[in-house]
PDB file of C-alpha atoms in Angstrom:
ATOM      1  CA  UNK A 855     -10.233  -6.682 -16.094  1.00  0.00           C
ATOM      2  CA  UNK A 856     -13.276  -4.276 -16.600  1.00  0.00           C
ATOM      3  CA  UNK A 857     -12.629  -0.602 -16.834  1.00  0.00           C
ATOM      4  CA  UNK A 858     -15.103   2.096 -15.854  1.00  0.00           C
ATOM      5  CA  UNK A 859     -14.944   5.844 -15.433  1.00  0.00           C
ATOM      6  CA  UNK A 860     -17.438   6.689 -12.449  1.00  0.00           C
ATOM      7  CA  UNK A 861     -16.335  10.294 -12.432  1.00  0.00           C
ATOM      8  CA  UNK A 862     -13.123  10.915 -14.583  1.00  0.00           C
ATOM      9  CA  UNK A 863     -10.215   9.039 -14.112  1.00  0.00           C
ATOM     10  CA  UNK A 864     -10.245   5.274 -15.259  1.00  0.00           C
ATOM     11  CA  UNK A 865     -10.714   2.480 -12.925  1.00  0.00           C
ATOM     12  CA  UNK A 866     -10.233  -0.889 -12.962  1.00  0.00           C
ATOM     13  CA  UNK A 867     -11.992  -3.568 -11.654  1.00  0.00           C
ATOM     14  CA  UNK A 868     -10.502  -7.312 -11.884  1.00  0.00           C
ATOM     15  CA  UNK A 869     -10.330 -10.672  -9.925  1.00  0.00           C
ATOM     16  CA  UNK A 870      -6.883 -12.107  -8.644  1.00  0.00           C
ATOM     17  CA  UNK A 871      -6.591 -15.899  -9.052  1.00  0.00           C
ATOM     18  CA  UNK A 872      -7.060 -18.591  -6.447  1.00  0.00           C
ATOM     19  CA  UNK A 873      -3.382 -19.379  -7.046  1.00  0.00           C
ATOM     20  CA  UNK A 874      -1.992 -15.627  -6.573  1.00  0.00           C
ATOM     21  CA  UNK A 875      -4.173 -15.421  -3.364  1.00  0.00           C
ATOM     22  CA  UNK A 876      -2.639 -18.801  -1.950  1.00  0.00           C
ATOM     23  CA  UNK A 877       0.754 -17.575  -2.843  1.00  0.00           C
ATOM     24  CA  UNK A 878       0.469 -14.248  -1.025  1.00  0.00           C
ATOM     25  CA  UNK A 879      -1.496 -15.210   1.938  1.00  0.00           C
ATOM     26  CA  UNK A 880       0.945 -18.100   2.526  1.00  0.00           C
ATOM     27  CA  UNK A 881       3.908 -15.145   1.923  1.00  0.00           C
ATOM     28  CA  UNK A 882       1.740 -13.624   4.612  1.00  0.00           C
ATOM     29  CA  UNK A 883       1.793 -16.501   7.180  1.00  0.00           C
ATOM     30  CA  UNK A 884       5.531 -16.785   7.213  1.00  0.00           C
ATOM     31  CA  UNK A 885       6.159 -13.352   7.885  1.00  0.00           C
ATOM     32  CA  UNK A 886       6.542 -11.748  11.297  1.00  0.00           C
ATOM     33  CA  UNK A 887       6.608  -7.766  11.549  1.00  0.00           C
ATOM     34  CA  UNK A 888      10.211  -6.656  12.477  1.00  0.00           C
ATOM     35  CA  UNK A 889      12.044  -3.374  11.726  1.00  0.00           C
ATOM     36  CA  UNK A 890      13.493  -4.611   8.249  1.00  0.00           C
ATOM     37  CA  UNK A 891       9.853  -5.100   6.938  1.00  0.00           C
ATOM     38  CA  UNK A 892       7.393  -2.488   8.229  1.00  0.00           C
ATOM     39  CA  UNK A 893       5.941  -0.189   6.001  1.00  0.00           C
ATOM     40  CA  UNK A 894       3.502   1.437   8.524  1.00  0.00           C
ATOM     41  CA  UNK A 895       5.566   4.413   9.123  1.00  0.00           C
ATOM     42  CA  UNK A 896       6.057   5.356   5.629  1.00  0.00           C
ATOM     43  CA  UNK A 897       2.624   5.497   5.022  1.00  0.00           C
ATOM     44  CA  UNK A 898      -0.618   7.729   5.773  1.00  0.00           C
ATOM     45  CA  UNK A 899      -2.535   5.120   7.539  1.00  0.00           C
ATOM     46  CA  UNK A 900      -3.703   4.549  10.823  1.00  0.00           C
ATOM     47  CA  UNK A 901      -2.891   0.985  10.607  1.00  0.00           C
ATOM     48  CA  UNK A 902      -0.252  -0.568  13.105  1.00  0.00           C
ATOM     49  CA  UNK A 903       0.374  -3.917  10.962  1.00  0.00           C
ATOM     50  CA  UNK A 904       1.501  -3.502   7.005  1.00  0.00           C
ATOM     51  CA  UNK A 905       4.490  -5.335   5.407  1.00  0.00           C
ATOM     52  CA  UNK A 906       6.499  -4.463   2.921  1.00  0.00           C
ATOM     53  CA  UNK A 907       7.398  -7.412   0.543  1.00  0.00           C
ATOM     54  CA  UNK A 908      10.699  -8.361  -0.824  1.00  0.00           C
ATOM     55  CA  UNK A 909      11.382  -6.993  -4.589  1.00  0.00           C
ATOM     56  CA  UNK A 910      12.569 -10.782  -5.225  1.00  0.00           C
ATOM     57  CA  UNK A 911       9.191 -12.466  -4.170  1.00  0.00           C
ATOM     58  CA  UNK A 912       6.935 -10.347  -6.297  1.00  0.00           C
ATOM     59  CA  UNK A 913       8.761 -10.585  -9.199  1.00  0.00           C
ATOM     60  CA  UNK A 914       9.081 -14.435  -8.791  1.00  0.00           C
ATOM     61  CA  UNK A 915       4.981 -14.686  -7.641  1.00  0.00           C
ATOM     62  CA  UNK A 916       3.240 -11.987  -7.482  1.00  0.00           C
ATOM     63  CA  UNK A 917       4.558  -9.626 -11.223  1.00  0.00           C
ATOM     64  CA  UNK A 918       3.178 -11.859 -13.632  1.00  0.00           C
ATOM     65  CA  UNK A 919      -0.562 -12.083 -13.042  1.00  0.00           C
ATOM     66  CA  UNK A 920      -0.333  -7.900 -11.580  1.00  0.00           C
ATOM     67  CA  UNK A 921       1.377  -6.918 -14.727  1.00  0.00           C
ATOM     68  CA  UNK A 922      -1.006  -8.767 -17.191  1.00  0.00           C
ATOM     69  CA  UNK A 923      -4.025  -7.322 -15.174  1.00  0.00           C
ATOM     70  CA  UNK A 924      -2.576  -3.677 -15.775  1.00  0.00           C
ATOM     71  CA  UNK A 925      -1.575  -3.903 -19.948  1.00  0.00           C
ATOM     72  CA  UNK A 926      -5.144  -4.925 -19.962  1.00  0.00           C
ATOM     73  CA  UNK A 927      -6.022  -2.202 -17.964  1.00  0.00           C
ATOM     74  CA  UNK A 928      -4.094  -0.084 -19.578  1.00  0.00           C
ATOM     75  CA  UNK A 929      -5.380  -1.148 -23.212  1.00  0.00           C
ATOM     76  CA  UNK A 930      -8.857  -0.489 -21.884  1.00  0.00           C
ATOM     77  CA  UNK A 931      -7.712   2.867 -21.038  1.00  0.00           C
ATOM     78  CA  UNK A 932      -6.010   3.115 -24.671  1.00  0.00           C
ATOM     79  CA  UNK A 933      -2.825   3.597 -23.280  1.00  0.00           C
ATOM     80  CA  UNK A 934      -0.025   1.987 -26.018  1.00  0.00           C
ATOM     81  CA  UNK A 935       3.590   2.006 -26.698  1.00  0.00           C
ATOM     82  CA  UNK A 936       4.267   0.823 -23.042  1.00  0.00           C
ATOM     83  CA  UNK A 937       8.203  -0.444 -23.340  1.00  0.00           C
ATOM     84  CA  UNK A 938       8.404  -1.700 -19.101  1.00  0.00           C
ATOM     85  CA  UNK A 939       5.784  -1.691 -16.581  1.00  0.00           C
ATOM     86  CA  UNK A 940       7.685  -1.498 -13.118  1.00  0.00           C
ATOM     87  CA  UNK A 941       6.293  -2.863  -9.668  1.00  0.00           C
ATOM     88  CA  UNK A 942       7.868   0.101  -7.612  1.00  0.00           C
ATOM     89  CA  UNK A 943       7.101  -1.534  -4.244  1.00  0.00           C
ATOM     90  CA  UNK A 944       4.230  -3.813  -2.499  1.00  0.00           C
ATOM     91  CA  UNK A 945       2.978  -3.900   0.362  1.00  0.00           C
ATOM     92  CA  UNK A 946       0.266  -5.707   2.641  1.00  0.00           C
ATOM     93  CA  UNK A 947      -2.267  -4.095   5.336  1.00  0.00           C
ATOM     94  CA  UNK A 948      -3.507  -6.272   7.942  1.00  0.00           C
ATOM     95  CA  UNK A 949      -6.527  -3.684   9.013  1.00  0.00           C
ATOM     96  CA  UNK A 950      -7.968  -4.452  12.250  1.00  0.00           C
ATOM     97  CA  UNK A 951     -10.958  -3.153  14.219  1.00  0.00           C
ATOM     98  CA  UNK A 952     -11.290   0.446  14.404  1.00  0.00           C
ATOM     99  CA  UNK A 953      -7.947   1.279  12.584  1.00  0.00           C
ATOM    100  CA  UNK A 954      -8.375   3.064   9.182  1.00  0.00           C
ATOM    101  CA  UNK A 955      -6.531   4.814   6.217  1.00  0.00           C
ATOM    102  CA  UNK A 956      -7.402   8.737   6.014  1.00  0.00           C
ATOM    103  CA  UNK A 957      -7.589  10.048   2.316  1.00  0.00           C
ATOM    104  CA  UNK A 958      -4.454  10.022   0.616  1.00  0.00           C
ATOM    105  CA  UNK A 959      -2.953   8.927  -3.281  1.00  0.00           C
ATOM    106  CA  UNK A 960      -0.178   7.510  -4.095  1.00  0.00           C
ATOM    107  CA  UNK A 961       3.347   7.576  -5.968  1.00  0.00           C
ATOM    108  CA  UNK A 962       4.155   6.568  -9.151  1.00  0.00           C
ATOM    109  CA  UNK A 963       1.358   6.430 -12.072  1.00  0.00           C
ATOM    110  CA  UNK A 964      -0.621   3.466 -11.365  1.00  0.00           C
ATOM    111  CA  UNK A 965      -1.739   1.905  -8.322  1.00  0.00           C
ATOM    112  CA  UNK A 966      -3.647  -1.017  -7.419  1.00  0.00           C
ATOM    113  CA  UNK A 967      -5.070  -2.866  -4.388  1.00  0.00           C
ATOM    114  CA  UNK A 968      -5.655  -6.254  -3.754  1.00  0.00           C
ATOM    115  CA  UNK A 969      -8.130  -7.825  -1.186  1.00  0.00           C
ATOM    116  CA  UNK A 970      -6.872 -11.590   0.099  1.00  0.00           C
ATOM    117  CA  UNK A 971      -9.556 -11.454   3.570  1.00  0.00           C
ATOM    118  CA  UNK A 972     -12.589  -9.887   3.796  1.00  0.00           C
ATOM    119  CA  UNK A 973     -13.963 -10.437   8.274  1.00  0.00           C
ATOM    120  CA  UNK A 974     -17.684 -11.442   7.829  1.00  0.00           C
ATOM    121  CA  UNK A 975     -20.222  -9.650   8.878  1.00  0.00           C
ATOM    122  CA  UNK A 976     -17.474  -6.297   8.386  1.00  0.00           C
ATOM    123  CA  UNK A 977     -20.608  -4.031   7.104  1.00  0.00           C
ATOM    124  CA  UNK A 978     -22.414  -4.694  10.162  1.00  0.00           C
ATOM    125  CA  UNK A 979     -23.629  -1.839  12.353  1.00  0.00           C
ATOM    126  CA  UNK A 980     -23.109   0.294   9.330  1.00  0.00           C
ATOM    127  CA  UNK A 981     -21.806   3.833   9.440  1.00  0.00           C
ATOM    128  CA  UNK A 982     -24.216   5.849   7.216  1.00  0.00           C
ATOM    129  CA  UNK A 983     -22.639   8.975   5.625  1.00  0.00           C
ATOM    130  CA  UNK A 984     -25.902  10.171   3.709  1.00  0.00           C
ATOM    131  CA  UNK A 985     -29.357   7.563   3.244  1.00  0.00           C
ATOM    132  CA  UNK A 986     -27.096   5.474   0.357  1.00  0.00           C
ATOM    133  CA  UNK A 987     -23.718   4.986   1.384  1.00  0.00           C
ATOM    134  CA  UNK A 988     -22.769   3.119   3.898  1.00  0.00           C
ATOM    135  CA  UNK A 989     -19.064   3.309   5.211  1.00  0.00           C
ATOM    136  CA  UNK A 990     -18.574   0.825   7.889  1.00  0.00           C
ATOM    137  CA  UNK A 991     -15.143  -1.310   6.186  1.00  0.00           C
ATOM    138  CA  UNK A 992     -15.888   0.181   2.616  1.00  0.00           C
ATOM    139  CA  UNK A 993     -13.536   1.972   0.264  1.00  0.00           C
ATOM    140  CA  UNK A 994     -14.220   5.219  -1.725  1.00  0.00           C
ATOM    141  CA  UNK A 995     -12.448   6.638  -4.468  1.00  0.00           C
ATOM    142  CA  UNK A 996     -12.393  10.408  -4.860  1.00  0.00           C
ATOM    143  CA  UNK A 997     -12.361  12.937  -7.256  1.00  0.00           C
ATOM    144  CA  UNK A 998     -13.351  16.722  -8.337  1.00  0.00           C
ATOM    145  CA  UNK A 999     -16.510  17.898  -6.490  1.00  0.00           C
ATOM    146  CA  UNK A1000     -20.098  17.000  -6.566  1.00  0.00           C
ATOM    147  CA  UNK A1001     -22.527  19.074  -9.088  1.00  0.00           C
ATOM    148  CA  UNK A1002     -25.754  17.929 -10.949  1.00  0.00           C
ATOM    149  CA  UNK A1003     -25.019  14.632 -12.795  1.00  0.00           C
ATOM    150  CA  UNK A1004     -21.477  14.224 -11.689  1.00  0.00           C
ATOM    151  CA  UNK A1005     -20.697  12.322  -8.774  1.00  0.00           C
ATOM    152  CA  UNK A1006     -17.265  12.426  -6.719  1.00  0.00           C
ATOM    153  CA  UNK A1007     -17.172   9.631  -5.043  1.00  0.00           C
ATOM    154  CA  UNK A1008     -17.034   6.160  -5.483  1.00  0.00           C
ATOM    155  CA  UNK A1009     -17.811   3.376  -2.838  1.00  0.00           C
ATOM    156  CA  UNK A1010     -16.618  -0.026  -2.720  1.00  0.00           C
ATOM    157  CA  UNK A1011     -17.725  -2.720  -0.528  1.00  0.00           C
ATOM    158  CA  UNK A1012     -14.821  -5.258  -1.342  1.00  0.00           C
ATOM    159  CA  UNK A1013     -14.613  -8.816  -1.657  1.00  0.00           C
ATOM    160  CA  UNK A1014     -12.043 -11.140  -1.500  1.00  0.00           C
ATOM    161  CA  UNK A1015      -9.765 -11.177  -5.089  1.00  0.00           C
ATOM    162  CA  UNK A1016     -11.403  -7.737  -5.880  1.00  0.00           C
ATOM    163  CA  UNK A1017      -8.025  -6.179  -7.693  1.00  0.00           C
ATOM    164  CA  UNK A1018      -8.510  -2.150  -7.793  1.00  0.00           C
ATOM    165  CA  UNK A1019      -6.120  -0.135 -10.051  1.00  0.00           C
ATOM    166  CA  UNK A1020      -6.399   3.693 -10.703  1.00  0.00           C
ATOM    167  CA  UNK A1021      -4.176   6.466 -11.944  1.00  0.00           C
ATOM    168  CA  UNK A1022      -1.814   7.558  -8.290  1.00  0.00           C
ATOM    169  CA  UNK A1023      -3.001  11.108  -7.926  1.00  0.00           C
ATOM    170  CA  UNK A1024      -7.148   9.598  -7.407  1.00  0.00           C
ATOM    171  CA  UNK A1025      -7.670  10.398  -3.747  1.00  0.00           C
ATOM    172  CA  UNK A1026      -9.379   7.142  -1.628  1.00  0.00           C
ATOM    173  CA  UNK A1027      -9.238   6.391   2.105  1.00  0.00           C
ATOM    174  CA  UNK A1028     -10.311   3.117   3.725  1.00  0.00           C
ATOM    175  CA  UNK A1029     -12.963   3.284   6.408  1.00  0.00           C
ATOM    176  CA  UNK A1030     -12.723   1.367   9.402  1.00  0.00           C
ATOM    177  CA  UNK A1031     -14.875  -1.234  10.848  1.00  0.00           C
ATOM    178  CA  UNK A1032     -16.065  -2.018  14.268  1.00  0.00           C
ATOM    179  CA  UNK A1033     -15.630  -5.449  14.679  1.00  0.00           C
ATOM    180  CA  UNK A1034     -13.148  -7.919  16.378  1.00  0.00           C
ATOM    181  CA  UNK A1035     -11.285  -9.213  12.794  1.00  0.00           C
ATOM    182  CA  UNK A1036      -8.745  -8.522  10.519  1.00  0.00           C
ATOM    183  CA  UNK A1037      -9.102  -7.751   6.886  1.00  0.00           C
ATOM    184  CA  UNK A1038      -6.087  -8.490   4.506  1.00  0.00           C
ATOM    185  CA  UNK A1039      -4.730  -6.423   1.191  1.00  0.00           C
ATOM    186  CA  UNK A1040      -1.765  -5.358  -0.654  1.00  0.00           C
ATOM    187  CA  UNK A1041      -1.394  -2.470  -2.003  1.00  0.00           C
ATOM    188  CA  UNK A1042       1.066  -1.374  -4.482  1.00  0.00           C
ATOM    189  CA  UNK A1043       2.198   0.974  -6.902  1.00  0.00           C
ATOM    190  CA  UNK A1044       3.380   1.353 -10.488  1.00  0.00           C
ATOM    191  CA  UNK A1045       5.741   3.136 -13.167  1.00  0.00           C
ATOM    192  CA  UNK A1046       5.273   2.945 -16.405  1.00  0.00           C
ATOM    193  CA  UNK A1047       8.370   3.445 -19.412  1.00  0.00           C
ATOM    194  CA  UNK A1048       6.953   4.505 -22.628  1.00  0.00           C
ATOM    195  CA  UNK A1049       8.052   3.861 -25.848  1.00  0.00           C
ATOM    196  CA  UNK A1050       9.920   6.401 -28.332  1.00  0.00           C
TER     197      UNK A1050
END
């Protein structure tokens, strides 16, 4: 896990292990959308396929590696005393062409983001905002407002077993892309008890 602060706010940058990524994508495979498991109305996206995953699978697959990614996060941050870090809920987007996740943050304190399938050729006929950044299936991280020698936004072009994790309140949306594919990642977020 690397930390950086590109504007304020510490974010982390680590990989998710080939194991972790079979586990979940096989989790994936075996589940069907029904009522009991769609998340896509309690969130801000414009994304018609996300799952919410049972509390019992992540803590038996998925808590382990997540929770060792974020005390290192956390230590990079300088963050001690932590008593319990809690997985408050998990759950997966399957993003497909044209759909997209406006800017919004998140509950708890921490939250992270996971990427399991990445379409090629996603950056294709690229969306260009301004000469530099180019949109088209990227993510960017948001925060304060521009002025000389601080920037406000950070882009990500993702790949697969890129794990994100930020503080809840930093704003990001997910642009979309305009190709026939589907691009897989969980998202999740995190409280955090403190020793006394």
């Amino acid at each position: 896990m690397k930390t950086f602060r590109a504007f304020g706010p510490t974010i982390g940058k680590g990989k998710l292990s080939r194991g972790f990524i079979n586990i979940i994508n096989y989790q994936i495979e075996k589940s069907t959308l029904s009522k009991k498991n769609d998340y896509s109305s309690k969130l801000a996206s414009q994304i018609k396929n996300e799952i919410k995953l049972s509390a019992s699978f992540i803590k038996q697959n998925l808590s382990k590696e997540l929770i060792y990614n974020i005390k290192n996060y956390l230590k990079d941050s300088e963050v001690y005393k932590i008593k319990e870090i809690k997985i408050i809920n998990l759950w997966v987007v399957k993003q497909q062409k044209n759909e997209y996740n406006p800017v919004h943050y998140h509950d708890g304190q921490l939250s992270g983001v996971g990427y399991l399938k990445i379409p090629k050729n996603m950056n294709d006929n690229k969306m260009v905002i301004n000469k530099k950044i180019k949109t088209n299936g990227t993510v960017d991280f948001i925060n304060g407002q521009r002025g000389f020698l601080s920037k406000s936004i950070y882009n990500l072009n993702p790949k697969v077993g890129d794990l994100m994790l930020f503080p809840n309140y930093l704003m990001h949306t997910a642009y979309p892309f305009n190709i026939d594919a589907e691009r897989i990642s969980f998202s999740f977020n995190v409280k955090i008890l403190f020793k006394m």
